[in-house]
């Protein structure tokens, strides 16, 4: 149940329409402040918020919506710079209360306590974020110098230098897995933070992604030049998930360690994942999710795979899982925070099997 499917549903459209219209009707100041374009954006945001809430309800997981409410408040503060932070807080609290009163009427009675719990946690999270103020700067990392160097090249749109840096790190003997996980992943995570803080635009985010994909492609002679181990990993992003670099990192690190990788890329339908497993009989299926809206489908896909292939090892990971323990109730073999740890886990499994 994610936006793509829900958008088609008349109840979902009616609900978003009602929340959007009531918020503008109740708040004269907001009505006057927003021009037509801003109103359209607000409508999209309302849809997105309701979709997120449905995801949390479906998964019966509080952390997801609370995390989202924190993220949303911090996203809106710089975007609505024409308002004070108190005002953004109040608009959001009113918004959650409106969602509560509109949704209460349409969801099943047994789900209402859950709805209230989720919305209470969103209100609390918004008040907390307001008290906490501006999010802290990036924490210092082992490869801080390289991260800054690489990120600065991206932000200055210096394609040539960004490409050169990745090769230079290899020449300097930085382990390839560190380049992927500690330098590139961290740089991309900071790109996301900068977007979130409205300090870079969406086109810059796209540029950083495409250049990074290109820069990493230079490593392929090394990645694909290792001795084979007669093991196969199948890697895919579930559903309509567009964020593919995490999945790519998993596939590349396994290739580098001698596994054959079947990389299906972004937005893979569940049926296609199941048939790819049938076709390739991998030793491990690794499913990647970045946006929490795709978690319910990932959970279903895990259950389908487990049912059809009880012996298959299944791993899940990606940004959507970070800071949650949602995977603990799923029938998987492993969740790890990063691709390198998954590789270590797989090596240990191999040792016990040999
Ligand atoms: C690049 C990017 C995009 C690109 C993706 C293009 C592509 N070809 O992949 C584009 C521009 C399309 C995009 C779009 C959007 N994005 Co975006 N995006 C990012 C960004 C900046 C980097 C993602 C990335 O490549 N990271 C590098 C990889 C290597 O890291 P990773 O995916 O986390 O993977 C590591 C681990 O998680 C793990 N892992 C990953 N998969 C797996 C699988 C297994 C089995 C295991 C064990 C481990 C594992 O291993 C990897 C390395 O160790 C992130 C920021 C971030 N913190 O991630 C935002 C981010 C994910 N995006 C975000 C958002 C909001 C969006 C948009 C809604 C709006 C926007 N920013 O444009 C749209 C939504 C699109 C959609 N319909 O889904 C938010 C999500 C916030 C939230 N509430 O959940 C983030 C976090 C930005 C932010 N800080 O706010 N995005």
Coordinates of C-alpha atoms and ligand atoms in Angstrom, one line a residue:
X1 CA 0.0 0.0 0.0
X2 CA 2.1 2.9 -1.2
X3 CA 1.4 6.1 -2.9
X4 CA 1.6 4.6 -6.4
X5 CA -1.3 2.2 -5.7
X6 CA -3.2 4.5 -3.3
X7 CA -3.3 7.4 -5.6
X8 CA -5.7 5.5 -7.8
X9 CA -8.1 4.9 -4.9
X10 CA -11.1 7.2 -4.7
X11 CA -11.2 7.0 -0.8
X12 CA -7.5 8.1 -0.7
X13 CA -8.2 11.0 -3.0
X14 CA -11.3 12.1 -1.0
X15 CA -9.4 11.9 2.2
X16 CA -6.4 14.0 1.0
X17 CA -8.8 16.5 -0.6
X18 CA -10.7 16.9 2.7
X19 CA -7.6 17.3 4.8
X20 CA -6.1 19.8 2.4
X21 CA -9.3 21.9 2.0
X22 CA -10.0 21.9 5.8
X23 CA -6.5 23.1 6.6
X24 CA -6.7 26.0 4.2
X25 CA -10.3 26.8 5.4
X26 CA -9.3 26.8 9.1
X27 CA -6.1 28.8 8.6
X28 CA -6.7 32.1 7.0
X29 CA -3.1 33.2 7.4
X30 CA -1.9 30.1 5.5
X31 CA -4.5 30.6 2.8
X32 CA -3.3 34.1 2.2
X33 CA 0.4 33.2 2.3
X34 CA 0.3 30.4 -0.3
X35 CA 0.2 31.2 -4.0
X36 CA -1.2 28.7 -6.5
X37 CA 2.1 26.9 -6.9
X38 CA 2.7 26.6 -3.1
X39 CA -0.9 25.3 -2.8
X40 CA -0.2 22.6 -5.3
X41 CA 3.0 21.6 -3.4
X42 CA 1.0 21.5 -0.2
X43 CA -1.5 19.2 -1.8
X44 CA 1.3 16.9 -2.8
X45 CA 2.7 17.0 0.7
X46 CA -0.7 16.1 2.2
X47 CA -0.9 13.1 -0.1
X48 CA 2.6 12.1 0.9
X49 CA 1.9 12.4 4.6
X50 CA -1.3 10.4 4.4
X51 CA 0.5 7.7 2.4
X52 CA 3.3 7.6 5.0
X53 CA 0.7 7.2 7.8
X54 CA -1.0 4.3 5.8
X55 CA 2.4 2.6 5.6
X56 CA 3.0 2.9 9.4
X57 CA -0.6 1.6 10.0
X58 CA -0.1 -1.3 7.7
X59 CA 3.3 -2.2 9.2
X60 CA 2.0 -1.5 12.7
X61 CA 5.1 0.4 13.4
X62 CA 5.4 3.6 15.4
X63 CA 9.0 4.5 14.8
X64 CA 8.4 5.0 11.0
X65 CA 5.9 7.7 11.4
X66 CA 7.6 9.4 14.3
X67 CA 10.9 9.5 12.3
X68 CA 9.0 10.9 9.4
X69 CA 7.4 13.6 11.5
X70 CA 10.8 14.7 12.7
X71 CA 12.2 14.7 9.2
X72 CA 9.2 16.6 7.8
X73 CA 9.4 19.4 10.4
X74 CA 13.1 19.9 9.7
X75 CA 12.4 19.8 5.9
X76 CA 9.6 22.4 6.2
X77 CA 11.4 25.0 8.4
X78 CA 13.9 26.1 5.7
X79 CA 11.3 25.7 2.9
X80 CA 8.7 27.8 4.7
X81 CA 11.3 30.5 5.6
X82 CA 8.5 33.1 5.4
X83 CA 7.1 31.6 8.6
X84 CA 8.7 31.5 12.1
X85 CA 9.6 28.0 13.4
X86 CA 6.8 28.3 16.0
X87 CA 4.4 28.8 13.1
X88 CA 5.7 25.8 11.2
X89 CA 5.3 23.7 14.4
X90 CA 1.7 24.9 14.9
X91 CA 0.8 24.3 11.2
X92 CA 2.1 20.8 11.5
X93 CA 0.3 20.1 14.8
X94 CA -2.9 21.3 13.3
X95 CA -2.3 19.2 10.3
X96 CA -1.9 16.0 12.4
X97 CA -5.1 16.8 14.3
X98 CA -6.9 17.3 11.0
X99 CA -5.7 14.0 9.7
X100 CA -6.9 12.4 12.9
X101 CA -10.4 13.8 12.6
X102 CA -10.7 13.0 8.9
X103 CA -9.2 9.5 9.1
X104 CA -11.1 8.5 12.2
X105 CA -14.3 8.5 10.1
X106 CA -13.0 6.2 7.4
X107 CA -10.8 3.6 9.1
X108 CA -12.0 0.4 10.8
X109 CA -12.8 0.8 14.4
X110 CA -10.2 -1.7 15.5
X111 CA -7.5 0.4 13.8
X112 CA -8.4 3.6 15.5
X113 CA -6.3 3.2 18.7
X114 CA -3.3 2.6 16.4
X115 CA -4.1 5.7 14.4
X116 CA -4.3 7.8 17.6
X117 CA -1.0 6.3 18.8
X118 CA 0.8 7.2 15.6
X119 CA -0.6 10.7 15.4
X120 CA 0.2 11.3 19.1
X121 CA 3.8 10.3 18.4
X122 CA 4.0 12.6 15.4
X123 CA 2.7 15.6 17.4
X124 CA 5.2 14.8 20.2
X125 CA 8.0 14.4 17.7
X126 CA 7.2 17.8 16.1
X127 CA 7.2 19.6 19.5
X128 CA 10.5 17.8 20.3
X129 CA 12.1 18.9 17.1
X130 CA 11.0 22.5 17.7
X131 CA 12.6 22.4 21.2
X132 CA 15.8 20.8 19.8
X133 CA 16.4 23.5 17.2
X134 CA 18.6 23.2 14.2
X135 CA 20.0 19.7 13.5
X136 CA 23.7 19.2 14.3
X137 CA 26.4 19.3 11.7
X138 CA 27.9 16.1 10.3
X139 CA 29.8 14.0 12.8
X140 CA 33.5 13.5 12.1
X141 CA 34.3 10.3 10.2
X142 CA 37.5 8.2 9.7
X143 CA 37.8 9.5 6.1
X144 CA 36.7 13.0 6.9
X145 CA 39.3 14.7 4.6
X146 CA 38.4 12.5 1.6
X147 CA 34.6 12.9 2.2
X148 CA 35.0 16.7 2.2
X149 CA 37.3 16.7 -0.8
X150 CA 34.9 14.5 -2.8
X151 CA 31.7 16.3 -1.7
X152 CA 33.2 19.7 -2.5
X153 CA 34.0 18.6 -6.0
X154 CA 30.4 17.4 -6.5
X155 CA 29.0 20.6 -5.0
X156 CA 31.3 22.7 -7.3
X157 CA 30.1 20.6 -10.3
X158 CA 33.7 19.6 -10.9
X159 CA 33.0 16.4 -12.8
X160 CA 36.5 15.8 -13.9
X161 CA 38.1 16.2 -10.5
X162 CA 35.4 14.0 -8.8
X163 CA 36.1 11.2 -11.2
X164 CA 39.8 11.6 -10.7
X165 CA 39.5 11.5 -6.9
X166 CA 37.9 8.1 -6.8
X167 CA 40.8 6.6 -8.9
X168 CA 43.3 8.5 -6.7
X169 CA 41.9 6.9 -3.6
X170 CA 42.4 3.4 -5.1
X171 CA 46.0 4.4 -6.0
X172 CA 46.6 5.5 -2.5
X173 CA 45.7 2.1 -1.3
X174 CA 42.4 2.9 0.4
X175 CA 40.5 -0.4 0.5
X176 CA 37.9 -0.5 -2.2
X177 CA 35.1 -1.4 0.3
X178 CA 36.1 1.7 2.4
X179 CA 35.8 3.8 -0.8
X180 CA 32.3 2.5 -1.4
X181 CA 31.0 2.5 2.1
X182 CA 32.9 5.1 4.1
X183 CA 33.6 7.7 1.5
X184 CA 31.0 7.5 -1.3
X185 CA 28.0 6.4 0.9
X186 CA 28.8 9.0 3.5
X187 CA 29.2 11.7 0.8
X188 CA 25.8 10.7 -0.6
X189 CA 24.2 10.7 2.8
X190 CA 25.5 14.3 3.2
X191 CA 24.1 15.2 -0.2
X192 CA 20.7 14.1 1.2
X193 CA 21.1 16.2 4.3
X194 CA 22.0 19.2 2.3
X195 CA 18.9 18.8 0.2
X196 CA 16.8 18.2 3.3
X197 CA 18.1 21.5 4.7
X198 CA 17.3 23.2 1.5
X199 CA 20.9 24.0 0.9
X200 CA 21.1 22.3 -2.5
X201 CA 18.5 21.8 -5.2
X202 CA 17.0 18.6 -6.6
X203 CA 19.0 19.0 -9.8
X204 CA 22.2 19.1 -7.7
X205 CA 21.1 15.9 -5.9
X206 CA 20.6 14.2 -9.3
X207 CA 24.0 15.5 -10.6
X208 CA 25.8 14.1 -7.5
X209 CA 24.1 10.7 -8.0
X210 CA 24.9 10.4 -11.7
X211 CA 28.5 11.5 -11.3
X212 CA 29.0 9.2 -8.4
X213 CA 27.7 6.3 -10.4
X214 CA 30.0 7.2 -13.2
X215 CA 33.0 7.6 -10.8
X216 CA 32.4 4.2 -9.3
X217 CA 32.1 2.6 -12.7
X218 CA 35.9 3.3 -13.1
X219 CA 36.4 0.7 -10.4
X220 CA 34.8 -2.1 -12.4
X221 CA 38.0 -3.6 -13.9
X222 CA 39.0 -4.2 -10.3
X223 CA 35.6 -5.2 -9.0
X224 CA 35.0 -7.7 -11.8
X225 CA 38.6 -8.9 -12.0
X226 CA 38.6 -11.1 -8.9
X227 CA 38.9 -14.9 -8.7
X228 CA 35.4 -16.6 -8.8
X229 CA 34.0 -18.3 -5.8
X230 CA 31.0 -20.2 -7.4
X231 CA 28.5 -18.3 -5.3
X232 CA 25.7 -16.1 -6.5
X233 CA 23.9 -13.1 -5.0
X234 CA 20.8 -11.6 -6.4
X235 CA 20.2 -7.9 -5.6
X236 CA 17.1 -5.8 -6.2
X237 CA 15.3 -2.7 -5.1
X238 CA 11.7 -3.6 -4.2
X239 CA 8.6 -2.3 -5.8
X240 CA 8.8 1.3 -7.2
X241 CA 12.0 2.1 -5.2
X242 CA 14.1 4.4 -7.3
X243 CA 17.1 4.7 -4.9
X244 CA 19.5 2.1 -6.4
X245 CA 23.0 3.0 -5.3
X246 CA 22.8 1.0 -2.0
X247 CA 21.7 -2.1 -3.9
X248 CA 24.5 -1.5 -6.5
X249 CA 27.0 -1.2 -3.6
X250 CA 25.9 -4.5 -2.2
X251 CA 26.2 -6.2 -5.7
X252 CA 29.7 -4.6 -6.4
X253 CA 31.1 -5.6 -3.0
X254 CA 30.0 -9.2 -3.5
X255 CA 31.5 -9.2 -7.0
X256 CA 34.7 -7.9 -5.6
X257 CA 34.7 -10.8 -3.2
X258 CA 34.4 -13.3 -6.0
X259 CA 30.6 -13.8 -6.0
X260 CA 28.6 -13.6 -9.2
X261 CA 26.1 -10.8 -8.9
X262 CA 22.7 -10.7 -10.5
X263 CA 21.8 -7.0 -10.1
X264 CA 18.2 -6.2 -11.0
X265 CA 18.5 -2.5 -10.2
X266 CA 15.8 -0.1 -9.2
X267 CA 12.0 -0.5 -9.1
X268 CA 11.8 -4.3 -9.5
X269 CA 8.2 -5.7 -9.2
X270 CA 7.8 -8.5 -6.6
X271 CA 6.8 -11.0 -9.3
X272 CA 10.0 -10.3 -11.2
X273 CA 12.2 -10.8 -8.1
X274 CA 10.5 -14.2 -7.5
X275 CA 11.0 -15.3 -11.1
X276 CA 14.6 -14.1 -11.1
X277 CA 15.3 -16.3 -8.0
X278 CA 13.7 -19.2 -9.9
X279 CA 15.9 -18.6 -12.9
X280 CA 19.2 -18.0 -11.2
X281 CA 19.0 -20.0 -7.9
X282 CA 21.2 -17.6 -6.0
X283 CA 22.8 -18.5 -2.7
X284 CA 21.6 -15.1 -1.3
X285 CA 18.8 -12.7 -2.2
X286 CA 19.5 -9.2 -1.0
X287 CA 16.6 -6.7 -1.0
X288 CA 17.1 -3.0 -0.7
X289 CA 14.6 -0.4 0.5
X290 CA 15.2 3.3 0.9
X291 CA 11.7 4.9 1.1
X292 CA 9.6 3.4 4.0
X293 CA 6.6 3.2 1.7
X294 CA 8.2 0.2 0.0
X295 CA 8.6 -1.7 3.3
X296 CA 5.2 -3.5 3.2
X297 CA 5.9 -4.9 -0.3
X298 CA 9.4 -5.9 0.8
X299 CA 7.9 -7.8 3.8
X300 CA 5.4 -9.5 1.4
X301 CA 8.2 -10.4 -1.0
X302 CA 10.3 -11.9 1.8
X303 CA 7.3 -14.0 2.8
X304 CA 6.7 -15.2 -0.8
X305 CA 10.4 -16.1 -1.3
X306 CA 10.6 -17.9 2.1
X307 CA 7.5 -19.9 1.2
X308 CA 8.7 -20.9 -2.3
X309 CA 12.4 -21.3 -1.4
X310 CA 12.8 -22.3 2.2
X311 CA 16.6 -22.9 1.8
X312 CA 17.3 -19.5 0.2
X313 CA 19.2 -17.0 2.4
X314 CA 17.5 -13.7 2.4
X315 CA 19.0 -10.4 3.5
X316 CA 17.3 -7.0 3.7
X317 CA 18.8 -3.5 4.2
X318 CA 18.8 0.1 3.1
X319 CA 18.0 3.5 4.6
X320 CA 14.4 2.7 5.3
X321 CA 15.5 0.2 8.0
X322 CA 18.0 2.4 9.7
X323 CA 17.2 3.3 13.3
X324 CA 14.3 0.8 13.3
X325 CA 14.0 -2.8 14.4
X326 CA 11.2 -3.5 11.9
X327 CA 13.1 -6.4 10.3
X328 CA 13.1 -8.3 13.5
X329 CA 9.6 -9.8 12.9
X330 CA 10.4 -10.8 9.3
X331 CA 11.4 -14.2 8.2
X332 CA 14.9 -13.2 6.9
X333 CA 18.4 -14.5 7.6
X334 CA 20.0 -11.2 8.2
X335 CA 19.7 -7.4 8.3
X336 CA 22.9 -5.4 8.3
X337 CA 23.4 -1.6 8.3
X338 CA 25.9 -1.6 5.5
X339 CA 27.0 -3.7 2.5
X340 CA 30.4 -4.5 4.0
X341 CA 28.8 -6.1 7.1
X342 CA 26.6 -8.2 4.9
X343 CA 29.7 -9.5 3.1
X344 CA 31.3 -10.4 6.4
X345 CA 28.1 -12.2 7.4
X346 CA 28.1 -14.1 4.1
X347 CA 31.8 -15.1 4.5
X348 CA 31.1 -16.5 8.0
X349 CA 28.1 -18.5 6.7
X350 CA 30.4 -19.9 3.9
X351 CA 33.0 -20.9 6.5
X352 CA 30.4 -22.9 8.5
X353 CA 29.2 -24.6 5.3
X354 CA 32.6 -25.6 4.0
Ligands
LIG1 C1 20.5 10.0 -4.5 C2 19.2 10.2 -3.8 C3 18.1 10.2 -4.6 C4 18.1 9.9 -6.1 C5 18.2 8.4 -6.4 C6 18.7 8.1 -7.8 C7 19.3 6.7 -7.9 N1 19.6 6.4 -9.1 O1 19.5 5.9 -7.0 C8 16.7 10.6 -6.6 C9 17.0 12.0 -7.1 C10 15.9 9.8 -7.6 C11 16.0 10.7 -5.3 C12 14.6 10.9 -5.2 C13 13.9 11.2 -4.0 N2 14.5 11.2 -2.8 CO1 16.3 10.6 -2.4 N3 18.0 10.5 -1.8 C14 19.1 10.3 -2.4 C15 20.3 10.3 -1.4 C16 20.9 11.7 -1.5 C17 21.4 9.3 -1.6 C18 21.0 7.9 -1.8 C19 22.2 7.1 -2.0 O2 22.5 6.8 -3.2 N4 23.0 6.8 -1.0 C20 24.2 6.0 -1.1 C21 24.0 4.5 -0.9 C22 25.2 3.7 -1.1 O3 23.6 4.4 0.5 P1 22.3 3.5 1.0 O4 21.3 3.5 -0.1 O5 21.9 3.9 2.3 O6 23.0 2.1 1.1 C23 23.9 1.7 2.1 C24 23.2 1.0 3.2 O7 21.9 1.5 3.5 C25 23.2 -0.5 2.9 N5 22.2 -1.1 2.0 C26 21.5 -0.6 1.0 N6 20.7 -1.6 0.5 C27 21.0 -2.7 1.1 C28 20.5 -4.0 1.0 C29 20.9 -5.0 1.9 C30 20.4 -6.4 1.8 C31 21.8 -4.7 2.9 C32 22.2 -5.7 3.9 C33 22.4 -3.4 3.0 C34 21.9 -2.4 2.2 O8 24.5 -0.6 2.2 C35 24.8 0.6 1.5 C36 26.2 1.0 1.7 O9 26.8 0.3 2.7 C37 19.5 10.0 -0.1 C38 20.2 10.4 1.2 C39 20.6 9.2 2.0 N7 20.8 9.4 3.3 O10 20.6 8.1 1.6 C40 18.2 10.7 -0.4 C41 17.0 10.3 0.4 C42 16.9 8.8 0.5 N8 15.9 10.8 -0.5 C43 14.9 11.3 0.1 C44 13.7 11.8 -0.5 C45 12.7 12.5 0.4 C46 13.5 11.7 -1.9 C47 12.3 12.2 -2.7 C48 11.0 12.0 -2.1 C49 12.5 13.7 -2.9 C50 13.8 14.1 -3.4 N9 14.8 14.3 -2.6 O11 13.9 14.3 -4.6 C51 12.5 11.5 -4.0 C52 11.6 10.2 -4.0 C53 11.7 9.4 -5.3 C54 10.9 8.2 -5.3 N10 9.8 8.3 -6.0 O12 11.1 7.2 -4.6 C55 15.1 11.2 1.6 C56 14.2 10.2 2.3 C57 13.7 10.6 3.7 C58 12.7 9.8 4.3 N11 11.8 10.4 5.0 O13 12.6 8.6 4.2 C59 16.6 11.1 1.7 C60 17.1 10.3 3.0 C61 17.2 12.5 1.7 C62 17.0 13.2 3.1 N12 18.1 13.3 3.9 O14 16.0 13.7 3.3 N13 16.8 10.5 -4.2

